[in-house]
Short mmCIF file of C-alpha atoms and ligand atoms in Angstrom, two decimals:
data_model
loop_
_atom_site.label_atom_id
_atom_site.label_comp_id
_atom_site.label_asym_id
_atom_site.label_seq_id
_atom_site.Cartn_x
_atom_site.Cartn_y
_atom_site.Cartn_z
CA MET A 1 -72.85 75.58 17.84
CA LEU A 2 -71.56 72.33 16.98
CA ARG A 3 -74.01 70.60 15.22
CA THR A 4 -74.72 67.42 12.93
CA ARG A 5 -77.17 65.45 11.32
CA VAL A 6 -77.64 63.30 14.56
CA THR A 7 -77.63 66.18 16.85
CA ALA A 8 -80.68 67.53 14.47
CA GLU A 9 -82.56 64.49 14.54
CA TYR A 10 -81.99 63.71 18.11
CA GLY A 11 -82.61 66.94 19.35
CA PHE A 12 -79.09 67.41 21.28
CA ASP A 13 -76.84 70.41 21.04
CA VAL A 14 -73.42 68.85 20.59
CA PRO A 15 -72.51 65.69 19.12
CA ILE A 16 -70.85 64.29 22.27
CA VAL A 17 -72.38 60.88 23.72
CA LEU A 18 -72.04 59.18 27.22
CA ALA A 19 -70.91 55.73 26.50
CA PRO A 20 -73.63 53.51 28.46
CA MET A 21 -70.88 52.12 30.99
CA GLY A 22 -72.65 49.61 33.47
CA PHE A 23 -71.78 50.48 37.54
CA ILE A 24 -70.50 54.19 35.90
CA ALA A 25 -72.55 55.92 33.59
CA THR A 26 -75.51 56.31 36.78
CA PRO A 27 -78.04 59.63 36.76
CA PRO A 28 -75.58 61.47 38.55
CA LEU A 29 -73.27 61.33 35.63
CA VAL A 30 -76.05 60.92 33.09
CA ALA A 31 -77.66 64.25 33.74
CA ALA A 32 -75.02 66.34 33.81
CA VAL A 33 -74.08 64.97 30.25
CA SER A 34 -77.12 65.48 29.16
CA GLY A 35 -77.08 68.96 30.99
CA ALA A 36 -74.77 70.31 29.10
CA GLY A 37 -76.43 69.70 26.07
CA GLY A 38 -74.56 66.14 25.38
CA LEU A 39 -76.80 63.08 24.85
CA GLY A 40 -76.13 60.96 28.27
CA LEU A 41 -77.48 57.38 28.08
CA ILE A 42 -77.69 55.08 31.55
CA GLY A 43 -75.65 52.20 31.46
CA ALA A 44 -78.18 49.82 32.40
CA SER A 45 -76.73 46.64 32.93
CA PRO A 46 -76.25 44.74 34.97
CA ALA A 47 -79.46 46.59 37.13
CA PRO A 48 -82.50 44.35 37.13
CA PRO A 49 -85.64 46.15 35.82
CA ALA A 50 -86.68 47.62 39.16
CA ALA A 51 -83.35 49.39 39.71
CA PHE A 52 -83.21 50.65 35.93
CA ALA A 53 -86.67 52.42 36.28
CA GLU A 54 -85.17 54.01 39.77
CA MET A 55 -82.34 55.49 37.48
CA ILE A 56 -84.86 56.48 35.16
CA ARG A 57 -86.93 58.14 37.87
CA LEU A 58 -83.62 59.68 39.87
CA THR A 59 -82.22 61.07 36.40
CA ARG A 60 -85.57 63.06 35.06
CA SER A 61 -85.28 64.53 38.97
CA LEU A 62 -81.96 65.76 37.77
CA THR A 63 -82.62 67.19 34.30
CA PRO A 64 -85.22 68.46 31.67
CA ALA A 65 -82.51 67.52 29.01
CA PRO A 66 -83.14 64.03 27.12
CA PHE A 67 -81.16 60.89 27.66
CA GLY A 68 -81.27 57.71 26.61
CA ALA A 69 -80.13 54.10 28.27
CA GLY A 70 -77.54 51.18 26.88
CA PHE A 71 -78.12 47.48 27.17
CA LEU A 72 -75.78 44.57 26.99
CA VAL A 73 -77.03 41.69 25.43
CA VAL A 74 -75.14 38.62 26.85
CA ASP A 75 -75.72 35.89 29.27
CA THR A 76 -73.81 36.66 32.62
CA ALA A 77 -73.39 34.00 35.24
CA MET A 78 -76.14 35.77 36.98
CA GLY A 79 -78.11 35.08 33.79
CA PRO A 80 -79.42 37.25 30.93
CA SER A 81 -78.39 40.79 31.56
CA THR A 82 -81.17 41.93 29.93
CA VAL A 83 -84.88 40.74 29.83
CA ASP A 84 -87.83 41.73 28.25
CA GLU A 85 -88.90 43.76 31.01
CA HIS A 86 -86.53 45.93 30.51
CA ILE A 87 -87.75 46.77 27.27
CA ALA A 88 -91.12 47.20 28.57
CA ILE A 89 -89.65 50.22 30.64
CA VAL A 90 -88.14 51.83 28.00
CA THR A 91 -90.99 52.06 26.38
CA GLU A 92 -93.35 53.09 28.88
CA GLU A 93 -90.91 55.64 29.93
CA ARG A 94 -90.87 56.66 26.61
CA LEU A 95 -87.11 57.13 26.38
CA PRO A 96 -85.76 58.41 23.01
CA VAL A 97 -83.04 56.23 22.41
CA VAL A 98 -81.07 53.14 23.62
CA VAL A 99 -78.17 51.21 22.58
CA PHE A 100 -77.51 47.36 22.57
CA HIS A 101 -73.86 46.02 23.04
CA TRP A 102 -71.78 42.79 22.65
CA GLU A 103 -74.99 40.31 21.05
CA LEU A 104 -77.47 41.43 18.78
CA PRO A 105 -80.91 41.83 20.26
CA PRO A 106 -83.65 39.76 19.43
CA ARG A 107 -85.52 41.50 16.36
CA ALA A 108 -89.06 41.41 19.14
CA TRP A 109 -87.01 43.81 21.22
CA VAL A 110 -85.69 46.17 18.14
CA ASP A 111 -89.83 46.15 16.83
CA GLU A 112 -91.22 46.63 20.29
CA LEU A 113 -88.96 49.74 20.78
CA HIS A 114 -89.63 50.73 17.30
CA ARG A 115 -93.37 50.94 18.01
CA GLY A 116 -92.76 52.73 20.83
CA GLY A 117 -91.09 55.35 19.35
CA THR A 118 -87.80 54.62 20.89
CA ARG A 119 -84.73 54.69 18.32
CA VAL A 120 -82.56 52.08 18.47
CA TRP A 121 -78.37 52.39 18.17
CA LEU A 122 -76.20 48.87 17.97
CA GLN A 123 -72.58 48.79 19.07
CA ALA A 124 -70.41 47.31 16.10
CA GLY A 125 -66.90 46.28 15.92
CA SER A 126 -66.74 45.21 12.31
CA VAL A 127 -68.03 46.47 8.63
CA GLU A 128 -69.86 42.84 8.81
CA ARG A 129 -71.50 43.62 12.39
CA ALA A 130 -72.77 46.66 11.06
CA ARG A 131 -74.27 45.58 8.33
CA GLU A 132 -76.14 43.20 10.81
CA ALA A 133 -77.27 45.92 12.61
CA VAL A 134 -78.90 47.73 9.83
CA ALA A 135 -80.80 44.44 8.23
CA LEU A 136 -82.07 44.13 11.93
CA GLY A 137 -83.49 47.82 11.87
CA ALA A 138 -80.57 49.75 13.81
CA ASP A 139 -81.13 53.48 12.86
CA ALA A 140 -77.72 53.90 13.99
CA VAL A 141 -74.32 52.29 14.75
CA ILE A 142 -71.60 52.53 17.00
CA CYS A 143 -68.28 52.45 15.36
CA GLN A 144 -66.05 50.78 18.03
CA GLY A 145 -62.72 50.92 17.24
CA ALA A 146 -60.14 48.38 18.55
CA GLU A 147 -58.75 51.37 21.18
CA ALA A 148 -61.97 51.49 22.83
CA GLY A 149 -62.24 50.58 26.71
CA GLY A 150 -64.46 48.22 28.06
CA HIS A 151 -65.93 44.82 26.37
CA ASN A 152 -64.60 45.22 23.26
CA ARG A 153 -64.56 42.81 19.64
CA SER A 154 -62.86 45.00 17.60
CA THR A 155 -59.80 44.26 15.38
CA THR A 156 -59.31 47.39 13.58
CA SER A 157 -58.14 50.80 14.95
CA LEU A 158 -61.45 53.78 14.82
CA LEU A 159 -59.26 55.76 12.20
CA ALA A 160 -59.65 52.77 9.53
CA LEU A 161 -62.97 51.33 10.64
CA LEU A 162 -65.01 54.08 11.18
CA PRO A 163 -64.88 55.54 7.56
CA ALA A 164 -65.04 52.00 5.81
CA MET A 165 -68.00 51.54 7.97
CA VAL A 166 -69.47 55.16 7.30
CA ASP A 167 -69.52 54.15 3.04
CA ALA A 168 -70.88 50.26 3.86
CA ILE A 169 -73.84 51.72 5.73
CA ARG A 170 -74.98 54.81 4.12
CA PRO A 171 -76.97 56.52 4.99
CA THR A 172 -77.43 55.09 8.55
CA PRO A 173 -75.80 57.36 10.58
CA VAL A 174 -72.54 55.99 12.43
CA ILE A 175 -71.09 57.33 15.63
CA ALA A 176 -67.53 57.17 16.54
CA ALA A 177 -66.50 55.17 19.68
CA GLY A 178 -62.61 54.76 21.05
CA GLY A 179 -59.52 57.21 21.44
CA ILE A 180 -62.05 60.17 21.55
CA ALA A 181 -61.05 62.78 24.62
CA ASP A 182 -60.58 66.12 23.64
CA GLY A 183 -61.57 68.16 20.79
CA ARG A 184 -58.87 67.23 18.23
CA THR A 185 -59.86 63.52 18.69
CA LEU A 186 -63.70 65.15 18.36
CA ALA A 187 -62.73 67.02 15.01
CA ALA A 188 -61.29 63.75 13.37
CA ALA A 189 -64.13 61.37 13.77
CA LEU A 190 -66.77 64.12 12.66
CA LEU A 191 -64.42 64.53 9.63
CA LEU A 192 -64.75 60.92 9.10
CA GLY A 193 -68.08 60.83 8.71
CA ALA A 194 -69.29 60.49 12.15
CA GLY A 195 -72.35 62.23 13.29
CA ALA A 196 -71.41 61.96 16.75
CA ALA A 197 -69.09 60.46 19.26
CA SER A 198 -69.33 58.13 22.52
CA LEU A 199 -66.84 58.94 25.08
CA GLY A 200 -66.42 56.36 27.79
CA THR A 201 -63.05 56.79 29.62
CA ARG A 202 -62.89 60.47 29.61
CA PHE A 203 -66.18 60.67 31.40
CA ILE A 204 -64.92 57.84 33.92
CA ALA A 205 -62.53 61.04 35.47
CA SER A 206 -65.26 63.13 36.35
CA PRO A 207 -66.57 63.46 39.92
CA GLU A 208 -70.36 62.67 38.69
CA ALA A 209 -69.11 58.73 37.24
CA ASN A 210 -69.90 56.07 39.93
CA ALA A 211 -66.34 55.20 39.59
CA HIS A 212 -64.21 54.77 42.81
CA ALA A 213 -61.50 57.76 43.38
CA GLU A 214 -58.68 55.22 42.65
CA TYR A 215 -59.81 53.96 39.63
CA LYS A 216 -60.32 57.46 38.21
CA ARG A 217 -56.91 58.49 39.79
CA ARG A 218 -55.42 55.63 37.80
CA ILE A 219 -57.20 57.06 34.25
CA ALA A 220 -55.83 60.33 34.67
CA ALA A 221 -52.36 59.36 35.65
CA ALA A 222 -51.71 56.17 33.15
CA GLY A 223 -50.06 57.49 29.58
CA SER A 224 -49.77 55.53 26.33
CA GLY A 225 -49.37 52.01 26.18
CA ALA A 226 -51.13 51.74 29.78
CA THR A 227 -54.05 49.53 28.09
CA VAL A 228 -54.32 46.45 27.01
CA PHE A 229 -56.36 43.65 25.93
CA THR A 230 -57.44 41.11 28.32
CA HIS A 231 -59.85 37.94 29.05
CA LEU A 232 -58.23 37.28 32.53
CA PHE A 233 -61.67 39.11 34.53
CA GLY A 234 -64.90 37.68 34.99
CA PRO A 235 -66.29 34.61 37.25
CA GLU A 236 -69.12 36.82 36.51
CA TRP A 237 -68.99 36.62 32.80
CA PRO A 238 -65.77 34.66 31.61
CA ASP A 239 -63.83 34.73 28.06
CA ALA A 240 -64.70 38.14 27.04
CA ARG A 241 -62.30 40.36 25.55
CA ILE A 242 -61.71 43.82 27.99
CA ARG A 243 -59.50 46.53 27.72
CA VAL A 244 -58.06 47.45 30.73
CA LEU A 245 -55.83 49.52 32.81
CA ARG A 246 -52.55 47.51 33.38
CA ASN A 247 -52.17 46.98 37.10
CA ARG A 248 -50.28 43.78 38.94
CA VAL A 249 -53.03 41.08 38.30
CA VAL A 250 -52.76 41.82 34.82
CA ASP A 251 -49.05 41.73 34.22
CA GLU A 252 -48.60 38.63 35.83
CA TRP A 253 -51.16 36.73 33.70
CA ARG A 254 -49.89 38.48 30.36
CA GLY A 255 -49.82 35.48 27.55
CA ARG A 256 -51.90 33.26 29.82
CA ASP A 257 -54.75 35.32 29.70
CA GLU A 258 -56.75 34.01 26.76
CA LYS A 259 -59.28 32.46 28.95
CA THR A 260 -60.69 33.50 32.55
CA PRO A 261 -58.37 31.29 34.76
CA PRO A 262 -60.50 28.76 36.89
CA GLN A 263 -60.51 30.25 40.59
CA PRO A 264 -57.72 29.25 42.88
CA GLU A 265 -57.82 26.89 45.77
CA PRO A 266 -58.78 27.90 48.54
CA ALA A 267 -60.94 30.45 47.35
CA SER A 268 -59.44 34.21 47.36
CA CYS A 269 -61.33 37.38 47.42
CA ILE A 270 -59.62 40.38 46.06
CA GLY A 271 -62.22 43.08 48.12
CA THR A 272 -65.84 43.71 48.84
CA THR A 273 -68.50 45.48 46.81
CA ARG A 274 -72.04 46.23 46.38
CA LEU A 275 -74.42 44.24 44.11
CA GLY A 276 -78.15 44.52 43.64
CA GLY A 277 -78.35 46.27 47.29
CA ALA A 278 -76.08 43.50 48.73
CA GLU A 279 -72.39 43.02 50.06
CA TYR A 280 -70.55 41.07 47.25
CA ARG A 281 -67.11 39.41 48.00
CA MET A 282 -65.34 39.81 45.03
CA PRO A 283 -63.59 36.33 43.77
CA LYS A 284 -60.06 36.18 41.88
CA PHE A 285 -60.33 37.96 38.65
CA SER A 286 -63.59 39.50 39.26
CA ALA A 287 -65.06 41.15 36.66
CA LEU A 288 -66.89 43.79 38.63
CA LEU A 289 -65.89 47.68 38.43
CA PRO A 290 -64.58 49.55 41.52
CA THR A 291 -67.53 52.18 42.46
CA PRO A 292 -67.39 54.25 45.94
CA GLU A 293 -68.98 51.32 47.33
CA THR A 294 -66.01 48.93 46.76
CA SER A 295 -62.75 48.33 48.94
CA GLY A 296 -60.05 45.97 48.69
CA ASP A 297 -57.13 45.58 46.31
CA PHE A 298 -57.05 47.90 42.96
CA ASP A 299 -53.68 45.77 41.80
CA GLU A 300 -56.48 42.71 41.72
CA MET A 301 -59.09 44.64 39.86
CA CYS A 302 -60.82 44.73 36.53
CA LEU A 303 -60.45 48.44 35.41
CA PRO A 304 -61.29 48.94 32.18
CA ALA A 305 -60.06 51.92 30.15
CA GLY A 306 -59.64 53.00 26.50
CA GLU A 307 -56.20 54.25 24.51
CA SER A 308 -57.68 57.19 25.63
CA VAL A 309 -56.09 57.66 28.86
CA ALA A 310 -53.70 59.19 27.02
CA LEU A 311 -55.39 61.88 26.66
CA THR A 312 -56.86 62.36 30.00
CA SER A 313 -54.70 63.82 32.87
CA ALA A 314 -57.47 65.36 35.64
CA VAL A 315 -60.94 64.34 37.34
CA THR A 316 -63.05 67.27 35.37
CA PRO A 317 -66.90 67.97 35.63
CA ALA A 318 -68.51 66.35 32.87
CA ALA A 319 -70.39 69.37 31.74
CA GLU A 320 -66.77 71.45 31.60
CA ILE A 321 -65.78 68.10 29.20
CA VAL A 322 -68.61 68.46 26.85
CA ARG A 323 -68.17 72.06 26.82
CA ALA A 324 -64.34 71.98 26.43
CA LEU A 325 -64.74 69.44 23.79
CA ALA A 326 -67.58 70.91 21.63
CA ASP A 327 -65.89 74.85 21.56
CA GLU A 328 -62.22 73.12 20.49
CA ALA A 329 -63.70 71.02 17.87
CA GLU A 330 -65.73 73.66 16.88
CA SER A 331 -62.84 76.02 16.10
CA LEU A 332 -60.68 73.41 14.44
CA LEU A 333 -63.51 72.52 12.24
CA ARG A 334 -63.91 76.34 11.42
CA THR A 335 -59.99 76.75 10.69
CA VAL A 336 -60.33 73.10 8.50
CA ALA A 337 -63.05 74.59 6.29
CA THR A 338 -61.59 78.25 5.97
CA GLY A 339 -58.23 76.68 4.74
CA ARG A 340 -59.93 74.70 2.28
CA SER A 341 -62.62 77.80 1.09
CA ALA A 342 -59.42 80.14 0.72
CA THR A 343 -58.75 81.61 -2.36
CA PRO A 344 -55.54 80.31 -3.64
CA THR A 345 -53.36 83.00 -3.67
CA SER A 346 -50.48 83.49 -6.70
CA PRO A 347 -46.88 83.26 -5.56
CA ASP A 348 -46.19 86.73 -7.62
C1 FMN B 401 -65.81 51.01 32.08
C2 FMN B 401 -66.35 51.00 30.96
C3 FMN B 401 -67.33 50.23 31.22
C4 FMN B 401 -68.26 49.93 29.95
N1 FMN B 401 -69.39 49.70 30.02
C5 FMN B 401 -70.37 49.88 28.89
C6 FMN B 401 -71.47 49.23 28.69
O1 FMN B 401 -72.17 48.60 29.94
N2 FMN B 401 -72.24 48.88 27.99
C7 FMN B 401 -71.84 49.53 26.33
O2 FMN B 401 -72.64 49.50 25.17
N3 FMN B 401 -70.27 49.78 26.38
C8 FMN B 401 -70.17 49.90 27.22
N4 FMN B 401 -68.56 50.45 27.49
C9 FMN B 401 -67.74 50.27 25.74
C10 FMN B 401 -68.25 51.98 25.21
O3 FMN B 401 -69.41 51.53 25.04
C11 FMN B 401 -67.22 52.59 24.18
O4 FMN B 401 -67.17 51.67 23.30
C12 FMN B 401 -65.96 52.65 25.08
O5 FMN B 401 -66.06 53.62 25.89
C13 FMN B 401 -65.29 53.91 23.91
O6 FMN B 401 -64.04 54.19 24.16
P1 FMN B 401 -63.67 55.52 25.16
O7 FMN B 401 -63.73 54.48 26.61
O8 FMN B 401 -61.82 55.06 25.25
O9 FMN B 401 -64.07 56.51 25.28
C14 FMN B 401 -67.69 50.55 28.65
C15 FMN B 401 -66.73 51.09 28.37
C16 FMN B 401 -66.17 51.19 29.41
C17 FMN B 401 -64.76 51.60 29.57
#
C-alpha cells in the first residue's frame, strides 16, 4: 500500500485526492474515489447551502468512507460563492477536511472549522500565497502548478513550484495539483515532496463524473497543446484566468481574451443547462461547465481541463483510476528505492 504522512494523518489508504470540481465532483464521483481508498472532495461551489447539505447526505448513502468538500472564495455575479451557512454545515456534519480556492477565506471560518474538528487546506499557486495560507492557519497547502485545469493563477510549473513550496512551508504538508494523471506523474510528485496529489482532469474522464459525455470525449481525445489559459469565459464570474480545452470560440478569440468580452447585441444563447434546479439559458462566453443536463454548441462552451489531458486517453471508472495510479506509482517508487540502496558493484 502506498502510504505517506498525509494518508496516515487523514486516514485514507492511498495519496490520491479528487479535486473539488464545481458541477463535476458530485456524490457518485466523491463516493467512488473515497470508496477506492483515495479522498473524495465534494465540489461545493456554486451550490447553495441546502443543496450542499443534500450532497453530503447523498455521498454518505453511497459510501462509509470519509470525504470532504471544497469551496471557492469569490464574489460572482450571482453573489458570494461561499457563505457562513456552508461553514456551519461542514461543522455540523463533521467533515474531516475542506479546501478553499481562489481568494483566502476569512480567518473566522478557519477558526470555526478548527473548533469543530475540521482540517483546512488552501490551494495556492505561488510560494508567497502558500506562506499566507500557513499564516492563516492552513493545515496543508495544495500546490497548484500552471499545468492545472480550471481557475488557475499560477505562473510556475509544478516541477519547479512544488519543491520550492515544500521547502518554504515545511513542516506543513503540501499536496500537488496539475499535470498528474498516471502512476509516473503521481510518483514524481511524491518524490518532489508532496504528501498526496489532487487530480481534476483525469477524474472528469470517468463514468461517475457529472460532466456531459461530449466534454469527457473531448478530454480523452485531446493531446499535448490542447489546453490554454484564457479570460474569455464569465458573465457569471468575469475576468478570471481558466485553463480550458481549445475549441472554436477559444481559438477565435486568441489574443483578445485578456478580459471577458462584453455580451454581443442582440444577446445570443449558446445552450441551456440547469442551475439551482431551474433551467438556465447560457449566454455567450458562459463559464458554466457542461453537465449531462446541458445541451447546445460545445464549440462555444467553457471546457476546463489541465495539461494532463495528454495522459488521459479513455473514460475509466474512478475506482480503477485510483487503483491503477497507486499501483503504478508504488512499483516505480520501489524501483527507485531499490536502485538507491543497491550495493555498488566493482567493475572487476
Ligand atoms: C473542471 C474543473 C473544475 C474545477 N473546479 C474547482 C473548484 O470548484 N474548486 C477548486 O478548488 N478547484 C477546482 N479546480 C482546480 C483543481 O482544484 C485542480 O487545481 C486541478 O484540477 C489540477 O489539475 P488537473 O485538472 O490537471 O488534475 C477545477 C478544475 C477543473 C479541471
